[in-house]
């Protein structure tokens, strides 16, 4: 699944306009990139991703 497909699916499931979903996905990508770059090692990076996934499930 590419970015456009993810945005389209999120837009469809949420009822939020595609352009607004795209902006949010872009921002989330930036936040994740910054956090992963700030991680010290692969284990901490995976830990951060796992915590994010748990957070998003709530």
PDB file of C-alpha atoms in Angstrom:
ATOM      1  CA  UNK A   1       0.000   0.000   0.000  1.00  0.00           C
ATOM      2  CA  UNK A   2       1.483   3.362  -0.964  1.00  0.00           C
ATOM      3  CA  UNK A   3       0.918   6.751   0.682  1.00  0.00           C
ATOM      4  CA  UNK A   4      -1.934   7.767  -1.633  1.00  0.00           C
ATOM      5  CA  UNK A   5      -3.722   4.495  -0.948  1.00  0.00           C
ATOM      6  CA  UNK A   6      -3.287   4.956   2.811  1.00  0.00           C
ATOM      7  CA  UNK A   7      -4.633   8.509   2.629  1.00  0.00           C
ATOM      8  CA  UNK A   8      -7.583   7.410   0.490  1.00  0.00           C
ATOM      9  CA  UNK A   9      -8.440   4.589   2.907  1.00  0.00           C
ATOM     10  CA  UNK A  10      -8.160   6.850   5.967  1.00  0.00           C
ATOM     11  CA  UNK A  11     -10.334   9.428   4.208  1.00  0.00           C
ATOM     12  CA  UNK A  12     -12.927   6.790   3.329  1.00  0.00           C
ATOM     13  CA  UNK A  13     -13.034   5.255   6.809  1.00  0.00           C
ATOM     14  CA  UNK A  14     -13.026   8.556   8.694  1.00  0.00           C
ATOM     15  CA  UNK A  15     -15.250  10.645   6.443  1.00  0.00           C
ATOM     16  CA  UNK A  16     -12.571  13.364   6.445  1.00  0.00           C
ATOM     17  CA  UNK A  17     -11.638  15.030   3.162  1.00  0.00           C
ATOM     18  CA  UNK A  18      -8.684  13.503   1.293  1.00  0.00           C
ATOM     19  CA  UNK A  19      -6.700  16.766   1.362  1.00  0.00           C
ATOM     20  CA  UNK A  20      -7.050  17.048   5.141  1.00  0.00           C
ATOM     21  CA  UNK A  21      -6.054  13.411   5.649  1.00  0.00           C
ATOM     22  CA  UNK A  22      -3.037  13.957   3.418  1.00  0.00           C
ATOM     23  CA  UNK A  23      -1.873  16.870   5.588  1.00  0.00           C
ATOM     24  CA  UNK A  24      -2.246  14.798   8.755  1.00  0.00           C
ATOM     25  CA  UNK A  25      -0.407  11.796   7.279  1.00  0.00           C
ATOM     26  CA  UNK A  26       2.404  14.116   6.130  1.00  0.00           C
ATOM     27  CA  UNK A  27       2.693  15.609   9.621  1.00  0.00           C
ATOM     28  CA  UNK A  28       2.664  12.165  11.235  1.00  0.00           C
ATOM     29  CA  UNK A  29       5.420  11.059   8.871  1.00  0.00           C
ATOM     30  CA  UNK A  30       7.552  14.034   9.943  1.00  0.00           C
ATOM     31  CA  UNK A  31       6.971  13.358  13.634  1.00  0.00           C
ATOM     32  CA  UNK A  32       7.845   9.687  13.233  1.00  0.00           C
ATOM     33  CA  UNK A  33      10.974  10.527  11.254  1.00  0.00           C
ATOM     34  CA  UNK A  34      12.153  12.970  13.909  1.00  0.00           C
ATOM     35  CA  UNK A  35      11.501  10.502  16.713  1.00  0.00           C
ATOM     36  CA  UNK A  36      13.224   7.629  14.957  1.00  0.00           C
ATOM     37  CA  UNK A  37      16.239   9.800  14.114  1.00  0.00           C
ATOM     38  CA  UNK A  38      16.480  10.769  17.784  1.00  0.00           C
ATOM     39  CA  UNK A  39      16.458   7.106  18.847  1.00  0.00           C
ATOM     40  CA  UNK A  40      19.728   5.636  19.997  1.00  0.00           C
ATOM     41  CA  UNK A  41      19.807   2.284  18.267  1.00  0.00           C
ATOM     42  CA  UNK A  42      17.378   0.025  16.497  1.00  0.00           C
ATOM     43  CA  UNK A  43      15.869  -1.439  19.679  1.00  0.00           C
ATOM     44  CA  UNK A  44      14.788   1.982  20.919  1.00  0.00           C
ATOM     45  CA  UNK A  45      13.404   2.840  17.483  1.00  0.00           C
ATOM     46  CA  UNK A  46      11.259  -0.315  17.469  1.00  0.00           C
ATOM     47  CA  UNK A  47      10.177   0.471  21.029  1.00  0.00           C
ATOM     48  CA  UNK A  48       8.991   3.913  19.968  1.00  0.00           C
ATOM     49  CA  UNK A  49       7.072   2.493  17.021  1.00  0.00           C
ATOM     50  CA  UNK A  50       5.452  -0.104  19.293  1.00  0.00           C
ATOM     51  CA  UNK A  51       4.411   2.572  21.807  1.00  0.00           C
ATOM     52  CA  UNK A  52       2.943   4.668  19.002  1.00  0.00           C
ATOM     53  CA  UNK A  53       0.926   1.738  17.682  1.00  0.00           C
ATOM     54  CA  UNK A  54      -0.415   1.053  21.168  1.00  0.00           C
ATOM     55  CA  UNK A  55      -1.323   4.722  21.541  1.00  0.00           C
ATOM     56  CA  UNK A  56      -3.134   4.817  18.201  1.00  0.00           C
ATOM     57  CA  UNK A  57      -5.193   1.736  19.093  1.00  0.00           C
ATOM     58  CA  UNK A  58      -6.771   3.503  22.083  1.00  0.00           C
TER      59      UNK A  58
END
